[in-house]
mmCIF file of C-alpha atoms in Angstrom:
data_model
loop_
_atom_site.group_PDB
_atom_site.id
_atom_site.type_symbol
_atom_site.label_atom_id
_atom_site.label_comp_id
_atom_site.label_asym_id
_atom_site.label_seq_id
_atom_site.Cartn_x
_atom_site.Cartn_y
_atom_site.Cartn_z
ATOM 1 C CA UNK A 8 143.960 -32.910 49.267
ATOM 2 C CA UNK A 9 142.177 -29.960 48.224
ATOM 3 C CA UNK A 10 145.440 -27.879 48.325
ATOM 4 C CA UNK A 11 147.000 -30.320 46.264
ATOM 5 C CA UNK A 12 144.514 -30.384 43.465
ATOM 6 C CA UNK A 13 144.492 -26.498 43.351
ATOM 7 C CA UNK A 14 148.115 -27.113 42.847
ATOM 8 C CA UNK A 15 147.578 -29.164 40.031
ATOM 9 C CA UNK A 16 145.345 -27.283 38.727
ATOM 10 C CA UNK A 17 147.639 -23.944 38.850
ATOM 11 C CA UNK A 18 150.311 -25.350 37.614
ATOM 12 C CA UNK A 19 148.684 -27.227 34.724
ATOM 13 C CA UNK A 20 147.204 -24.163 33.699
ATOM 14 C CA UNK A 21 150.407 -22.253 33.673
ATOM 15 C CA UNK A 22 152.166 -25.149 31.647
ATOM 16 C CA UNK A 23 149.446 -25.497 28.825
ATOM 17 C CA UNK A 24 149.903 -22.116 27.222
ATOM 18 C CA UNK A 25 153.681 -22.259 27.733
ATOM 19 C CA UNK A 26 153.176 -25.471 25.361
ATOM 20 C CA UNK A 27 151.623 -24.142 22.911
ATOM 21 C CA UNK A 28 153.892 -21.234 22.407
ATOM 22 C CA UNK A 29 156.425 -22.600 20.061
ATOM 23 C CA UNK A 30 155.856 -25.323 17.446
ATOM 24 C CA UNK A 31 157.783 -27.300 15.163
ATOM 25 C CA UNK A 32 158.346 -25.789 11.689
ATOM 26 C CA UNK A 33 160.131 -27.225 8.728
ATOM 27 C CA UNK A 34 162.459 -25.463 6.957
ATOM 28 C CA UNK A 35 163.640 -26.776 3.733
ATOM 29 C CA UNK A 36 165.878 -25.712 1.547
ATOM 30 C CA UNK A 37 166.913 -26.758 -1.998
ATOM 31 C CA UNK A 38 169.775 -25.999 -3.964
ATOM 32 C CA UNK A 39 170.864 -25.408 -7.715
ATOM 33 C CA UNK A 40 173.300 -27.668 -9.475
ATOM 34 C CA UNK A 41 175.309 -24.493 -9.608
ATOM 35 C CA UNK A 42 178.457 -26.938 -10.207
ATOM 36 C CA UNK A 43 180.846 -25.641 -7.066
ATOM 37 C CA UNK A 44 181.690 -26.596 -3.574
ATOM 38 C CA UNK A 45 178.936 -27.128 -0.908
ATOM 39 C CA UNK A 46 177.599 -23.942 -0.239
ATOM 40 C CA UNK A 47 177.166 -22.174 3.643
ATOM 41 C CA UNK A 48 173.817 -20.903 4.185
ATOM 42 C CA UNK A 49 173.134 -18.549 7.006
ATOM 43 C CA UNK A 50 169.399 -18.316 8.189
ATOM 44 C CA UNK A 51 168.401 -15.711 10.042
ATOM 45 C CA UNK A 52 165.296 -13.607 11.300
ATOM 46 C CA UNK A 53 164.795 -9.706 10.819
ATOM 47 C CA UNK A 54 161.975 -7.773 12.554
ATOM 48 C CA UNK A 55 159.339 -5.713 11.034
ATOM 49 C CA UNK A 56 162.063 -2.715 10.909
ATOM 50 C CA UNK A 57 164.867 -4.808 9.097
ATOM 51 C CA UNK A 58 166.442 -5.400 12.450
ATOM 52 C CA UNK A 59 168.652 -8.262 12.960
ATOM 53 C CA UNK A 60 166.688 -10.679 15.664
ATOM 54 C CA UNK A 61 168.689 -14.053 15.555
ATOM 55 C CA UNK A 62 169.850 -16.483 14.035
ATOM 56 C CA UNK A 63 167.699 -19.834 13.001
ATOM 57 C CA UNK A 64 170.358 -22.519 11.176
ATOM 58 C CA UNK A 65 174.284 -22.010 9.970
ATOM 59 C CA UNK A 66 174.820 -24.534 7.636
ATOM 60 C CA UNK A 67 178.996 -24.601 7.315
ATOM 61 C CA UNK A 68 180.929 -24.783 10.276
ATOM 62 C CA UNK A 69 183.902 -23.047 9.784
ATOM 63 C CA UNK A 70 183.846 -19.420 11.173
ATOM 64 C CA UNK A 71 186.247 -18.174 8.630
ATOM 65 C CA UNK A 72 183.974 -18.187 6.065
ATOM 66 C CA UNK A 73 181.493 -16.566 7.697
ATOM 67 C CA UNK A 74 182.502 -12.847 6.358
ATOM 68 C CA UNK A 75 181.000 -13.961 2.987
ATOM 69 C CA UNK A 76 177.893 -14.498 4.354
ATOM 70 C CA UNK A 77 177.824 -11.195 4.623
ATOM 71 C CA UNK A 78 174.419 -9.471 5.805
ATOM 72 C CA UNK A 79 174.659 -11.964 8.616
ATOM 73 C CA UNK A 80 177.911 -11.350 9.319
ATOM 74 C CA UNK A 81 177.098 -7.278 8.858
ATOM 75 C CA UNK A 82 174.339 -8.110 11.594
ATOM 76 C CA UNK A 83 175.943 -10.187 13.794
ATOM 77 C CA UNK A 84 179.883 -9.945 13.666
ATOM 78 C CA UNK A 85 180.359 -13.550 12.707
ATOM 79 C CA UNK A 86 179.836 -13.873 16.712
ATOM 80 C CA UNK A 87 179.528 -17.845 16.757
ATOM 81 C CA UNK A 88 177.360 -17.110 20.083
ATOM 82 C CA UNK A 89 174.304 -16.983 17.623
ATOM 83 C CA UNK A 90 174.433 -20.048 16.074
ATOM 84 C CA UNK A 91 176.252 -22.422 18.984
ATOM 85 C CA UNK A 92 173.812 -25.656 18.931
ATOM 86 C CA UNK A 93 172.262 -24.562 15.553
ATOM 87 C CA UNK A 94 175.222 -25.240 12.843
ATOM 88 C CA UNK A 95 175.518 -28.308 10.443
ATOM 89 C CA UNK A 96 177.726 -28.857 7.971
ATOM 90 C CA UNK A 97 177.694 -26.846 4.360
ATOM 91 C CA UNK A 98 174.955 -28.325 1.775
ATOM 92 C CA UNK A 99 175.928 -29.941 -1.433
ATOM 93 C CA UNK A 100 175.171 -28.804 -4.928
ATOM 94 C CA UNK A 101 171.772 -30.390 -6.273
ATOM 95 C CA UNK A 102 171.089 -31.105 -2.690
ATOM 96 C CA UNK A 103 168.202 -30.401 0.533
ATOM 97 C CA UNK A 104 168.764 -29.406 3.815
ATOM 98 C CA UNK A 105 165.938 -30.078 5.625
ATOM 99 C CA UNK A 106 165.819 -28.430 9.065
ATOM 100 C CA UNK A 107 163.313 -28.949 12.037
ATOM 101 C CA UNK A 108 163.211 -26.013 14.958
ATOM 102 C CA UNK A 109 160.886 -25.709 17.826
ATOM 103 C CA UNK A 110 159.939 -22.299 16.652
ATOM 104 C CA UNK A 111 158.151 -19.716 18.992
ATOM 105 C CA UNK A 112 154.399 -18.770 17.657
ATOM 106 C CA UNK A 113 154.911 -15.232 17.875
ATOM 107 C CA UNK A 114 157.553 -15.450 14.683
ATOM 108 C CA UNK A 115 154.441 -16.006 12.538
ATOM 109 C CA UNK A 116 152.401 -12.811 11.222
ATOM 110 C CA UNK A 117 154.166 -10.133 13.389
ATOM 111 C CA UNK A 118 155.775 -8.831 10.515
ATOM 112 C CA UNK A 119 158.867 -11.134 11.107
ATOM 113 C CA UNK A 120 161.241 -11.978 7.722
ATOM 114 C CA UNK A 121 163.263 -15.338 7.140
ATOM 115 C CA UNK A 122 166.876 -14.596 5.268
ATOM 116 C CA UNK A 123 168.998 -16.908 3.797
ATOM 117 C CA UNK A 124 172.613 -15.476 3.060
ATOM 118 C CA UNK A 125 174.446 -18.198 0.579
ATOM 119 C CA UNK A 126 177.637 -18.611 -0.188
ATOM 120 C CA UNK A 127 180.237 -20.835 -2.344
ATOM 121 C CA UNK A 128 183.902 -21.143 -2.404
ATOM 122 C CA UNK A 129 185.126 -19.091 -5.622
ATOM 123 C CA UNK A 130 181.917 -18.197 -6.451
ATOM 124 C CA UNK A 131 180.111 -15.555 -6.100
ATOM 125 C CA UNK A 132 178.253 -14.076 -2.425
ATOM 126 C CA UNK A 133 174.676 -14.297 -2.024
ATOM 127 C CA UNK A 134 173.652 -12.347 0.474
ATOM 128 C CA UNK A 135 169.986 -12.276 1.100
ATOM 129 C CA UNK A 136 169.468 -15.564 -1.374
ATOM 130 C CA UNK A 137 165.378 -15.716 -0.115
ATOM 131 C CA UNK A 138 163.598 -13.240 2.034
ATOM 132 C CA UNK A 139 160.223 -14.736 2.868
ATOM 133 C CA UNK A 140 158.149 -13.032 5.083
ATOM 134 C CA UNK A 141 156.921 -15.383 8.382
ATOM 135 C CA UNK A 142 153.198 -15.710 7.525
ATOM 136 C CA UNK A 143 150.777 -18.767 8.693
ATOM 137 C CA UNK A 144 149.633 -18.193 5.174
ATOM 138 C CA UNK A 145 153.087 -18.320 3.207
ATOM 139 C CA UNK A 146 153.472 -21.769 5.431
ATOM 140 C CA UNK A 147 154.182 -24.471 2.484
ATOM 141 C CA UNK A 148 154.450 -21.967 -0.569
ATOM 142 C CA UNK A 149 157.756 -22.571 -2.074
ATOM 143 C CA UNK A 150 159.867 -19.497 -3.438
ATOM 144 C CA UNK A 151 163.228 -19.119 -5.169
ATOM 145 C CA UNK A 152 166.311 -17.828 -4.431
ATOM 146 C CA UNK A 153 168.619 -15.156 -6.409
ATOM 147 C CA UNK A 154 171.327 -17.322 -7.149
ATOM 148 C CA UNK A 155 171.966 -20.803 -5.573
ATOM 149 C CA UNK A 156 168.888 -21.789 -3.946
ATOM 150 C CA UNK A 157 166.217 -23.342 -6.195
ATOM 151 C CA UNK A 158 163.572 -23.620 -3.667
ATOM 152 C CA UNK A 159 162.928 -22.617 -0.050
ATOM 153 C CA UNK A 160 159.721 -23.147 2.033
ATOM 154 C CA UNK A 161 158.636 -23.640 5.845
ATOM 155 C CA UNK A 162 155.871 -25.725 6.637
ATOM 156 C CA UNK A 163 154.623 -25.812 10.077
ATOM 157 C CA UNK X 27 263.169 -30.361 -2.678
ATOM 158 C CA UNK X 28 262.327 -29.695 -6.355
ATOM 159 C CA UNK X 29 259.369 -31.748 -6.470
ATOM 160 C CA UNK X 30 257.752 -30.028 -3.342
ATOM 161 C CA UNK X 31 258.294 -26.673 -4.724
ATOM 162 C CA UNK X 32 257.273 -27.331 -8.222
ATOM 163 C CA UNK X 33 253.788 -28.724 -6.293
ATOM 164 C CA UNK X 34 253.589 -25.547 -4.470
ATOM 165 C CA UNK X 35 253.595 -23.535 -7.669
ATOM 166 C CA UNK X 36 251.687 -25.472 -9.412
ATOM 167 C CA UNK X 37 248.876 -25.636 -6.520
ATOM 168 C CA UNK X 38 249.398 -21.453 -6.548
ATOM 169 C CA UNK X 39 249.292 -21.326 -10.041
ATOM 170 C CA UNK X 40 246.075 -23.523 -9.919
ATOM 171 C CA UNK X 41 244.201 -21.276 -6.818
ATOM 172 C CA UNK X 42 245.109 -18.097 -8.722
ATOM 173 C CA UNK X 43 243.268 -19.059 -12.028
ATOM 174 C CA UNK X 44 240.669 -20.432 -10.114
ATOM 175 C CA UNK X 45 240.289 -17.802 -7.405
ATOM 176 C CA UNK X 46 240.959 -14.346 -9.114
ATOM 177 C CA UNK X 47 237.824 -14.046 -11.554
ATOM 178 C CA UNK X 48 235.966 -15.148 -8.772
ATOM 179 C CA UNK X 49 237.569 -12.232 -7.015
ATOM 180 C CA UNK X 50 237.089 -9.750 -9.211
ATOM 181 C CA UNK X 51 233.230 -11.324 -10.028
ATOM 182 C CA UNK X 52 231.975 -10.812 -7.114
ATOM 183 C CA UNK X 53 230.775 -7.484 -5.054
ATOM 184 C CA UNK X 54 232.694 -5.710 -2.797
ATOM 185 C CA UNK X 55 231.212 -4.699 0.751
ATOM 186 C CA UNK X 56 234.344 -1.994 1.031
ATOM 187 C CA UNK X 57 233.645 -1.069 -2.747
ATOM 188 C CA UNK X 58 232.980 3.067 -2.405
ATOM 189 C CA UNK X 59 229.404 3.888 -3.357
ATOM 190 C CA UNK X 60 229.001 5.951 -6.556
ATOM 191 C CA UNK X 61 229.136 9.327 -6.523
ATOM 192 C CA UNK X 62 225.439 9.565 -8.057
ATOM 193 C CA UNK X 63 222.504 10.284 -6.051
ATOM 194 C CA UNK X 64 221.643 6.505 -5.511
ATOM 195 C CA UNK X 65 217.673 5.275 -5.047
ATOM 196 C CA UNK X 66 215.021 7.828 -4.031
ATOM 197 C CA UNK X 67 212.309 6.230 -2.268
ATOM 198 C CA UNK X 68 209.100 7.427 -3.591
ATOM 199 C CA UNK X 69 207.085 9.018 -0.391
ATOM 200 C CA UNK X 70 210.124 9.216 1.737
ATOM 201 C CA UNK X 71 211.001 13.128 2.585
ATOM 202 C CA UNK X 72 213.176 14.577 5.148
ATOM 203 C CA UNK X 73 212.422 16.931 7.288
ATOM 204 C CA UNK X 74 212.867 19.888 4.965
ATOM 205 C CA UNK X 75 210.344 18.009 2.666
ATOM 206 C CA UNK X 76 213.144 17.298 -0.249
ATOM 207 C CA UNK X 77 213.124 13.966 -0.973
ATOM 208 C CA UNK X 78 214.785 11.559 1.549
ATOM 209 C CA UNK X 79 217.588 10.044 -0.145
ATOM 210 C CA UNK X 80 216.959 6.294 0.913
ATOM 211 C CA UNK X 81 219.949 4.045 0.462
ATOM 212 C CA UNK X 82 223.257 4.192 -1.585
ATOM 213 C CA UNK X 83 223.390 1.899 -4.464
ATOM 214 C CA UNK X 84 225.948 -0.128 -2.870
ATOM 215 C CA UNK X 85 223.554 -1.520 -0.447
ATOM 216 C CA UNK X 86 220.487 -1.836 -2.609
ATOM 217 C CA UNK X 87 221.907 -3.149 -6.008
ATOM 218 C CA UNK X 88 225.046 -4.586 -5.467
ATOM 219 C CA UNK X 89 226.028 -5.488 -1.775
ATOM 220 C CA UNK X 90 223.375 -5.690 0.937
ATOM 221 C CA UNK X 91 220.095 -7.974 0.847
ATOM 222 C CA UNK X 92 217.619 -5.516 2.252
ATOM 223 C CA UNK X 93 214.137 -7.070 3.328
ATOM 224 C CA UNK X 94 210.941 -4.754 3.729
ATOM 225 C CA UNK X 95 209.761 -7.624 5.537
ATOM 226 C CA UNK X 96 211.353 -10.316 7.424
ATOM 227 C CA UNK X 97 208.677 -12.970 6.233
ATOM 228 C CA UNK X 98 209.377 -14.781 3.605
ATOM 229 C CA UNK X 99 206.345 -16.829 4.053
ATOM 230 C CA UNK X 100 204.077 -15.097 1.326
ATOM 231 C CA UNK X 101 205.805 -17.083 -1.477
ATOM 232 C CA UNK X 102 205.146 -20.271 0.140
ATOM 233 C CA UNK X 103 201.367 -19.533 0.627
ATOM 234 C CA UNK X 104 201.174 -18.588 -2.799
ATOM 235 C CA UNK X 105 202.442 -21.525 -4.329
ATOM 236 C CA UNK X 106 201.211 -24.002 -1.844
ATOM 237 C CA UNK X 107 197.257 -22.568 -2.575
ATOM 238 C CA UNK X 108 196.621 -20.219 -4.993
ATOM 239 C CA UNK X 109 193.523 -19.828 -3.588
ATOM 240 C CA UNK X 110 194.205 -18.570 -0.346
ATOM 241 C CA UNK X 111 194.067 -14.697 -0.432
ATOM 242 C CA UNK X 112 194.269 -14.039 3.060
ATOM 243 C CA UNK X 113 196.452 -12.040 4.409
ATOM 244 C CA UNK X 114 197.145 -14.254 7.523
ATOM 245 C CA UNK X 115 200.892 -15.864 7.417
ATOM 246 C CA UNK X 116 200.245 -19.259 9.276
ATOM 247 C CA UNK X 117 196.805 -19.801 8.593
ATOM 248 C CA UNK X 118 195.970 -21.747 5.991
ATOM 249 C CA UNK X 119 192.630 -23.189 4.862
ATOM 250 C CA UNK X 120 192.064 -26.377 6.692
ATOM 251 C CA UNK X 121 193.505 -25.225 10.289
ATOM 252 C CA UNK X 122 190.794 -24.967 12.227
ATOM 253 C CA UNK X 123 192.559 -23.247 15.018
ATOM 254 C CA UNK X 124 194.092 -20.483 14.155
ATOM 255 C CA UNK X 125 195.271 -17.774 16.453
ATOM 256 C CA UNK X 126 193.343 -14.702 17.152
ATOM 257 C CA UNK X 127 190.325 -15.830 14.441
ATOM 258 C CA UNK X 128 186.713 -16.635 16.191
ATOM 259 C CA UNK X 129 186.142 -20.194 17.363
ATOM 260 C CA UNK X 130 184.145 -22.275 15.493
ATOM 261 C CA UNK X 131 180.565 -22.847 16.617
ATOM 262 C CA UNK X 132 179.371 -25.484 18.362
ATOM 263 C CA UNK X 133 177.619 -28.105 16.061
ATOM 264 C CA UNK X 134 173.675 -29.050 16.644
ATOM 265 C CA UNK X 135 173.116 -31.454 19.330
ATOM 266 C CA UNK X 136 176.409 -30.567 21.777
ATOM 267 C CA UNK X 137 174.788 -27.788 23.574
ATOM 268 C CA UNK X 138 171.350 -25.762 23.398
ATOM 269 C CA UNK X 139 170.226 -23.455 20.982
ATOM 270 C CA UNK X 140 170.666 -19.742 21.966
ATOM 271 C CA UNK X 141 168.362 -17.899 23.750
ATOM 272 C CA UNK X 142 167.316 -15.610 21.369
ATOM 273 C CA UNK X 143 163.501 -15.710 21.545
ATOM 274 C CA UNK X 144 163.479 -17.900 18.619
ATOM 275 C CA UNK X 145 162.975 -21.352 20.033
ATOM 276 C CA UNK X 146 160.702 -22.992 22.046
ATOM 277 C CA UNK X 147 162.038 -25.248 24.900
ATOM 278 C CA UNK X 148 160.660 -28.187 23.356
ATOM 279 C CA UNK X 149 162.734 -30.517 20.776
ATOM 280 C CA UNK X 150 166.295 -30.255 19.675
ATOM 281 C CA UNK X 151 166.459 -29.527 16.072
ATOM 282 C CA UNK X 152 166.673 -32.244 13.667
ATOM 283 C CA UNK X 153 168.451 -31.399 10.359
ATOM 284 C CA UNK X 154 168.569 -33.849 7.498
ATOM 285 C CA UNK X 155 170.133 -33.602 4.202
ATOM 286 C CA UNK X 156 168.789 -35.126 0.987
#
């Protein structure tokens, strides 16, 4: 019996920190009336060196057009590995994507930088649209992007 | 007897009106090519770095058809999208399976995020669009 509660006990205590290493943060993104096609956004994560980490959200799934998002596509080769099980479709004029990712806790204030690449069909590239660094403070403030996006902020 | 003949003259009479401007219209395969230089291809040099001399008229101008590329596809793209730059000849914009391009990724919610430090292994993401 004893055995068993030390057992508990271990593995309880291994679990709880394991818990609390990621959270759920709330990315939200919203867009200009800009007056073209729904545009493909590429969020991504750089470290403290500019260095390409991964990828967070592709919204657009067609890999063809990838090229135009093009620091993510400089980063990662348009290699669809780094955004299987994180794509949605391409976001609307006027409209918010609002995204929800168990995020680790050691993005936030280790000198970590959120990028959004944009782009829009016969319109013009946007390649790093918002780059916001990944601050518990910045959590909630909104900023805006160069050319499509009107507001981005992450609130965890 | 008179009546056939007449028929057959008149039938010749009819072909060669018909047939000899057509003749003499069109080109000639066996037609000698001029004695002028014909086309110089700009770039093209033989071996003792004068100027290749590419093709006789005849074949360029007023016989042979002669392709730089087999595919006469480009046209089609062009007129069928104006939009589509690409230099790809069966692709167009809506197949989503072309040859030798990168697959598509998979979509939220069929498989697992990648493991690239990123994400917890708690929930799925949840995207919504307003």
């Amino acid at each position: 019996m004893k055995s068993l509660l030390a057992s508990l006990a271990l593995t309880t205590a291994l679990t709880v920190p394991g818990l609390a290493l990621a959270r759920p943060v709330t990315l939200t993104t919203t867009l200009n009336a800009y007056g073209g096609d729904g545009a493909y956004l590429a969020l991504y994560v750089t470290d403290a060196t500019g260095a390409y980490v991964g990828s967070l959200w592709m919204a657009g799934g067609k890999s063809k057009y990838y090229e135009h998002l093009s620091d993510w596509y400089r980063a990662t080769g348009g290699d669809p590995a780094q955004i299987n099980g994180i794509t949605g479709a391409s976001v609307g004029a006027g409209r918010t994507l609002e995204i929800t990712l168990d995020l680790a806790d050691a993005l936030f204030d280790a000198g970590y930088t959120l990028h959004v690449d944009a782009a829009v069909e016969e319109m013009r590239d946007s390649p790093n649209e918002v780059a916001v660094p990944l601050t518990s403070a910045g959590a909630g403030t909104a900023v805006r992007g160069r050319r499509y996006v009107a507001s981005f902020s992450y609130a965890m | 007897m008179r009546k056939p003949l007449s028929l057959l003259v008149a039938s010749t009479a009819l072909s060669a009106a018909i047939g000899l401007p057509v003749w003499s219209a069109s080109p000639s395969l066996m037609e000698p090519a001029p004695s002028g230089p014909g086309l110089i291809v700009p770039g093209l040099r033989a071996s003792g770095g004068t100027p290749a001399q590419a093709m006789p008229r005849s074949e360029t101008v007023a016989g042979l058809l002669v392709l730089a590329s087999g595919d006469d596809d480009e046209g089609d793209d062009d007129e069928e999208d104006e939009d589509d730059d690409d230099d790809d000849d069966d692709c167009h914009d809506d197949d989503d399976d072309c040859g030798g391009r990168r697959a598509n990724p998979a979509p939220a919610g069929t498989v697992a995020p990648p493991a690239n430090g990123l994400f917890g292994t708690g929930a799925p993401p949840q995207v919504k669009v307003n």
